[in-house]
């Protein structure tokens, strides 16, 4: 049986690796590359690398460090792919087929679309036709609006009419190969995934669903794998709080009898 | 690029401060995190204490050593507080481990050596060869504008090497990094990590970057104390580094009073030139001095800004008094510069010519052959002549 995947998500904002709370509070953690090396060494199944920069500025604001201070996303992706010994999905600020091509040429294995897909759904189709569905992930950010789930985009500034399950169904038809479902309300809150949300989306589509948003404990990863049909569990902040985090998370899931690869370390 | 220095509206930090982010209301991430901490109630800290007890119990279950925990100590007030908690409050047997970088002040020497008199604890003090240290002082000053890289590296590396050697799974660190730059929050329960060490303490440099320098020849075997253990070695003992500041309220002013009264810890008997505090950084004569002067040279703020910012956040000082302290201390060229130049046999000319290479153009500009920057009190002023060759002035011209 196909293994379930455990996927760390790294967030890049203005050249910094950050942690995020509810899509509105950001804390700078460090440079955008050394974390990737660690996640590789801990044998992560994959990596999702999202650029959530609002303007076009990438600057760590100092030049006296042992690692370079890069000023463009493409330079950063180039550095990242040199230390990533796992498949990488790169997302954020992708608007054209050329944007996709550049990222793939620099070593990305997949790309993820969010705003571009909402603004122009045909773009998903064009991208899938050009590069293959296996390489197109659609990222779906969801917020609870009263009782109803709504897809939001452009950070959270635009609330769409789409429900997450309808939107996931739509992008599946358009040729997306996977969907990444993130709950804005749970982002950085450590209170567990929104399992109802994940369940709705996972029931609707046949393509793999990646869960994201709210993990505060390894147990939360298990909850999603045990109680919903998601194919992968992703998380961001928690992997920065301790060393060997991915290894320890995998060990936990494996020992709990879940269908994940056993914990491993890579010597790089 | 920022055109001018902008500052947090609450504390003394400029937006260029390391790792800082300033939000839409003009408040920096350090102040925001401090706000979160201030809101915490005694009930909260009681829960934290219980969590602490549970966590150390869990880790101790895997302990195959005679020591209950390892405490990296310099002999400073924080070291005493950590050891007080573990040895006196919890009755545990700690192994104290010190990296001795040969930078101690006399008060610091006393405080460090007094620890095993004051506590029922064994103490291991390790110091690299002074020849090697002098080379590293000069090399790292030229390479990254920081003569104290060896100290950051030794403090963050030697203890975990010893934890593995003695099979001690629990390292007890002090303050969390939240106060410095607001990277983490109380609920994050952040632990000691190789990434934090590598990026923030060691600035992205490792021991191997120090080899093959023609001026300062160093061999791999000179730097064995600087090598971080592998994940396999760490996992084989299960070493974790907890920050005691995540579990007990961190109040440096109160801690220093307590350790003076209870354990005879000594503050500096005369004030430092670059800060008003007498209780911080006694383990390293340069931390409040020339090492910190380099921070001012690079980024335009110094130790008085750090200390006043902390004291504003904890309510020991108001903003006006903070500004006064910054005005008085931040820029001072302290006498330990001459002690250091003598220690490493370097001329003052070489010092200034090298230091100027690290001036950040986000902060500094050149006008009439002088270094200028904006100040927190709203005016620009000049801070001495430029020692760079004229051909490299271009990036510092503003108009």
Tab-separated table of C-alpha atoms in Angstrom, chain B residues 122-368:
chain	number	residue	atom	x	y	z
B	122	UNK	CA	30.719	19.037	40.031
B	123	UNK	CA	32.222	21.514	37.620
B	124	UNK	CA	34.125	20.899	34.402
B	125	UNK	CA	35.968	23.898	32.954
B	126	UNK	CA	37.391	23.599	29.479
B	127	UNK	CA	39.618	26.143	27.722
B	128	UNK	CA	41.199	25.886	24.298
B	129	UNK	CA	44.878	26.715	23.835
B	130	UNK	CA	45.417	30.461	24.206
B	131	UNK	CA	47.509	30.467	21.023
B	132	UNK	CA	44.526	29.015	19.159
B	133	UNK	CA	42.223	31.539	20.805
B	134	UNK	CA	44.384	34.473	19.752
B	135	UNK	CA	44.367	33.216	16.172
B	136	UNK	CA	40.604	32.816	16.255
B	137	UNK	CA	40.180	36.295	17.750
B	138	UNK	CA	42.060	37.900	14.873
B	139	UNK	CA	40.737	35.606	12.149
B	140	UNK	CA	37.088	36.031	13.078
B	141	UNK	CA	37.451	39.758	13.580
B	142	UNK	CA	38.769	40.022	10.022
B	143	UNK	CA	36.318	37.483	8.603
B	144	UNK	CA	33.052	38.576	10.213
B	145	UNK	CA	33.805	41.537	12.439
B	146	UNK	CA	33.478	39.474	15.619
B	147	UNK	CA	36.493	38.464	17.709
B	148	UNK	CA	34.217	36.469	20.010
B	149	UNK	CA	33.044	33.853	17.517
B	150	UNK	CA	35.107	31.262	19.422
B	151	UNK	CA	33.119	32.041	22.560
B	152	UNK	CA	29.710	31.691	20.888
B	153	UNK	CA	30.918	28.460	19.333
B	154	UNK	CA	32.486	27.020	22.483
B	155	UNK	CA	29.498	27.846	24.667
B	156	UNK	CA	27.079	26.246	22.208
B	157	UNK	CA	29.202	23.206	21.302
B	158	UNK	CA	31.293	21.958	24.197
B	159	UNK	CA	28.355	21.240	26.554
B	160	UNK	CA	26.574	18.928	24.091
B	161	UNK	CA	29.840	17.097	23.406
B	162	UNK	CA	30.098	16.449	27.142
B	163	UNK	CA	26.414	15.509	27.425
B	164	UNK	CA	27.069	12.764	24.875
B	165	UNK	CA	30.340	11.660	26.473
B	166	UNK	CA	28.743	11.354	29.914
B	167	UNK	CA	25.419	10.113	28.452
B	168	UNK	CA	23.411	12.903	30.094
B	169	UNK	CA	20.148	13.367	28.179
B	170	UNK	CA	19.122	16.696	29.750
B	171	UNK	CA	20.894	19.990	29.117
B	172	UNK	CA	19.451	22.896	31.052
B	173	UNK	CA	19.910	26.210	29.285
B	174	UNK	CA	18.854	29.596	30.600
B	175	UNK	CA	16.931	32.328	28.915
B	176	UNK	CA	15.050	31.664	25.686
B	177	UNK	CA	15.865	33.687	22.606
B	178	UNK	CA	12.422	35.345	22.671
B	179	UNK	CA	13.680	38.384	24.506
B	180	UNK	CA	16.348	39.115	21.925
B	181	UNK	CA	14.308	39.217	18.794
B	182	UNK	CA	10.889	37.764	19.375
B	183	UNK	CA	11.480	34.664	17.278
B	184	UNK	CA	9.477	32.386	19.516
B	185	UNK	CA	6.667	32.604	22.019
B	186	UNK	CA	5.985	30.963	25.369
B	187	UNK	CA	3.749	28.307	23.835
B	188	UNK	CA	6.349	27.283	21.303
B	189	UNK	CA	8.457	25.518	23.968
B	190	UNK	CA	11.427	25.956	21.738
B	191	UNK	CA	14.415	23.741	22.532
B	192	UNK	CA	18.135	24.098	21.942
B	193	UNK	CA	18.873	23.294	18.312
B	194	UNK	CA	21.786	22.920	15.940
B	195	UNK	CA	20.131	25.326	13.531
B	196	UNK	CA	19.850	28.107	16.111
B	197	UNK	CA	23.445	27.458	17.098
B	198	UNK	CA	24.722	27.458	13.545
B	199	UNK	CA	22.778	30.416	12.236
B	200	UNK	CA	22.431	32.750	15.172
B	201	UNK	CA	25.284	32.004	17.548
B	202	UNK	CA	27.888	31.029	14.951
B	203	UNK	CA	26.594	33.346	12.187
B	204	UNK	CA	26.611	30.547	9.656
B	205	UNK	CA	30.302	29.692	10.131
B	206	UNK	CA	31.694	26.370	11.323
B	207	UNK	CA	35.124	25.156	12.454
B	208	UNK	CA	36.046	24.134	8.901
B	209	UNK	CA	35.644	27.727	7.702
B	210	UNK	CA	38.554	28.591	10.012
B	211	UNK	CA	41.064	26.294	8.309
B	212	UNK	CA	43.511	27.263	5.547
B	213	UNK	CA	43.885	30.917	6.453
B	214	UNK	CA	47.440	31.909	5.462
B	215	UNK	CA	47.698	34.546	8.220
B	216	UNK	CA	46.281	32.425	11.041
B	217	UNK	CA	47.142	28.784	10.383
B	218	UNK	CA	44.872	26.437	12.346
B	219	UNK	CA	44.633	22.665	12.163
B	220	UNK	CA	41.543	20.517	12.439
B	221	UNK	CA	42.870	19.098	15.712
B	222	UNK	CA	43.040	22.607	17.173
B	223	UNK	CA	39.268	22.864	16.842
B	224	UNK	CA	37.898	19.540	18.074
B	225	UNK	CA	35.941	21.397	20.775
B	226	UNK	CA	34.087	23.310	18.030
B	227	UNK	CA	32.630	20.270	16.249
B	228	UNK	CA	28.925	19.738	16.701
B	229	UNK	CA	27.939	16.095	17.227
B	230	UNK	CA	25.952	14.190	14.609
B	231	UNK	CA	22.213	13.523	14.871
B	232	UNK	CA	23.028	9.815	15.425
B	233	UNK	CA	25.183	10.611	18.444
B	234	UNK	CA	22.593	13.007	19.862
B	235	UNK	CA	19.740	10.534	19.371
B	236	UNK	CA	21.780	7.663	20.860
B	237	UNK	CA	21.763	9.491	24.207
B	238	UNK	CA	18.523	11.323	23.479
B	239	UNK	CA	20.041	14.694	24.418
B	240	UNK	CA	17.580	17.560	24.641
B	241	UNK	CA	18.327	21.106	25.636
B	242	UNK	CA	15.528	22.873	27.504
B	243	UNK	CA	15.417	26.578	28.275
B	244	UNK	CA	14.515	27.157	31.885
B	245	UNK	CA	13.081	30.519	30.810
B	246	UNK	CA	10.218	28.648	29.168
B	247	UNK	CA	9.116	27.334	32.549
B	248	UNK	CA	9.980	29.942	35.162
B	249	UNK	CA	9.478	33.660	34.948
B	250	UNK	CA	12.648	35.299	33.721
B	251	UNK	CA	13.508	38.500	35.545
B	252	UNK	CA	17.239	39.258	35.361
B	253	UNK	CA	17.095	42.119	37.863
B	254	UNK	CA	15.406	39.936	40.438
B	255	UNK	CA	17.607	36.932	39.707
B	256	UNK	CA	20.755	38.927	40.263
B	257	UNK	CA	19.467	40.163	43.625
B	258	UNK	CA	18.580	36.636	44.670
B	259	UNK	CA	21.922	35.079	43.694
B	260	UNK	CA	23.874	37.870	45.403
B	261	UNK	CA	21.988	37.448	48.642
B	262	UNK	CA	21.798	33.674	48.661
B	263	UNK	CA	25.048	32.581	47.065
B	264	UNK	CA	27.464	35.490	47.307
B	265	UNK	CA	27.549	36.106	43.591
B	266	UNK	CA	29.312	39.379	42.778
B	267	UNK	CA	28.308	42.072	40.300
B	268	UNK	CA	30.983	44.211	38.680
B	269	UNK	CA	32.353	46.683	41.253
B	270	UNK	CA	32.681	49.463	38.704
B	271	UNK	CA	30.370	50.363	35.850
B	272	UNK	CA	31.055	49.399	32.276
B	273	UNK	CA	31.695	52.129	29.756
B	274	UNK	CA	29.166	50.891	27.213
B	275	UNK	CA	26.219	50.115	29.482
B	276	UNK	CA	24.736	51.182	32.783
B	277	UNK	CA	24.165	47.605	33.978
B	278	UNK	CA	26.793	46.053	36.243
B	279	UNK	CA	25.291	42.576	36.423
B	280	UNK	CA	25.557	41.369	32.826
B	281	UNK	CA	28.333	39.703	30.843
B	282	UNK	CA	31.000	39.467	33.548
B	283	UNK	CA	32.256	36.248	32.020
B	284	UNK	CA	33.567	38.108	29.027
B	285	UNK	CA	35.467	41.386	29.182
B	286	UNK	CA	34.575	42.166	25.561
B	287	UNK	CA	30.856	41.353	25.597
B	288	UNK	CA	29.976	44.776	26.984
B	289	UNK	CA	33.052	46.281	25.381
B	290	UNK	CA	34.734	45.931	22.034
B	291	UNK	CA	32.644	42.962	20.858
B	292	UNK	CA	29.587	45.092	21.388
B	293	UNK	CA	31.249	48.174	19.930
B	294	UNK	CA	31.410	46.166	16.714
B	295	UNK	CA	27.651	45.764	16.819
B	296	UNK	CA	27.393	49.536	17.006
B	297	UNK	CA	29.864	49.873	14.142
B	298	UNK	CA	27.901	47.401	12.045
B	299	UNK	CA	24.289	48.205	12.862
B	300	UNK	CA	24.313	51.499	14.752
B	301	UNK	CA	23.095	50.287	18.154
B	302	UNK	CA	24.849	48.900	21.204
B	303	UNK	CA	24.549	47.206	24.581
B	304	UNK	CA	22.840	50.163	26.235
B	305	UNK	CA	20.074	49.815	23.627
B	306	UNK	CA	19.819	46.095	24.439
B	307	UNK	CA	19.741	46.582	28.189
B	308	UNK	CA	17.426	49.603	28.112
B	309	UNK	CA	15.040	47.775	25.771
B	310	UNK	CA	14.850	44.842	28.159
B	311	UNK	CA	14.447	47.128	31.163
B	312	UNK	CA	11.694	49.095	29.408
B	313	UNK	CA	9.858	45.875	28.594
B	314	UNK	CA	10.013	44.667	32.187
B	315	UNK	CA	9.084	48.104	33.548
B	316	UNK	CA	12.423	48.985	35.178
B	317	UNK	CA	12.900	52.035	33.000
B	318	UNK	CA	10.856	54.435	30.880
B	319	UNK	CA	11.564	55.371	27.290
B	320	UNK	CA	13.024	58.816	28.065
B	321	UNK	CA	15.543	57.333	30.505
B	322	UNK	CA	16.310	54.636	27.944
B	323	UNK	CA	17.149	57.241	25.338
B	324	UNK	CA	19.371	59.015	27.834
B	325	UNK	CA	21.285	55.770	28.449
B	326	UNK	CA	21.616	55.102	24.721
B	327	UNK	CA	22.938	58.649	24.163
B	328	UNK	CA	25.451	58.200	26.908
B	329	UNK	CA	26.771	54.700	26.197
B	330	UNK	CA	25.955	53.246	22.777
B	331	UNK	CA	28.833	54.810	20.823
B	332	UNK	CA	31.599	54.783	23.450
B	333	UNK	CA	34.966	53.335	22.395
B	334	UNK	CA	35.788	51.427	25.553
B	335	UNK	CA	39.246	50.880	27.060
B	336	UNK	CA	39.136	47.119	26.636
B	337	UNK	CA	39.841	47.815	22.954
B	338	UNK	CA	43.455	48.529	23.964
B	339	UNK	CA	43.583	45.452	26.166
B	340	UNK	CA	42.401	43.402	23.198
B	341	UNK	CA	44.801	45.004	20.700
B	342	UNK	CA	47.630	44.167	23.070
B	343	UNK	CA	46.314	40.597	23.597
B	344	UNK	CA	46.256	39.823	19.897
B	345	UNK	CA	49.145	42.162	18.879
B	346	UNK	CA	47.181	44.268	16.431
B	347	UNK	CA	47.561	47.965	15.666
B	348	UNK	CA	44.704	50.387	16.258
B	349	UNK	CA	44.897	51.429	12.595
B	350	UNK	CA	44.261	47.880	11.471
B	351	UNK	CA	41.367	47.641	13.892
B	352	UNK	CA	39.545	50.671	12.495
B	353	UNK	CA	40.297	49.867	8.865
B	354	UNK	CA	38.914	46.358	9.402
B	355	UNK	CA	35.936	47.424	11.495
B	356	UNK	CA	34.852	49.977	8.910
B	357	UNK	CA	34.522	47.197	6.305
B	358	UNK	CA	31.514	45.958	8.264
B	359	UNK	CA	29.538	49.224	8.436
B	360	UNK	CA	26.068	48.506	7.155
B	361	UNK	CA	25.003	50.929	4.423
B	362	UNK	CA	21.413	50.561	5.648
B	363	UNK	CA	22.570	52.476	8.736
B	364	UNK	CA	25.659	54.539	7.915
B	365	UNK	CA	26.483	57.194	5.384
B	366	UNK	CA	29.619	59.219	4.690
B	367	UNK	CA	29.662	62.992	4.721
B	368	UNK	CA	32.779	65.192	5.017
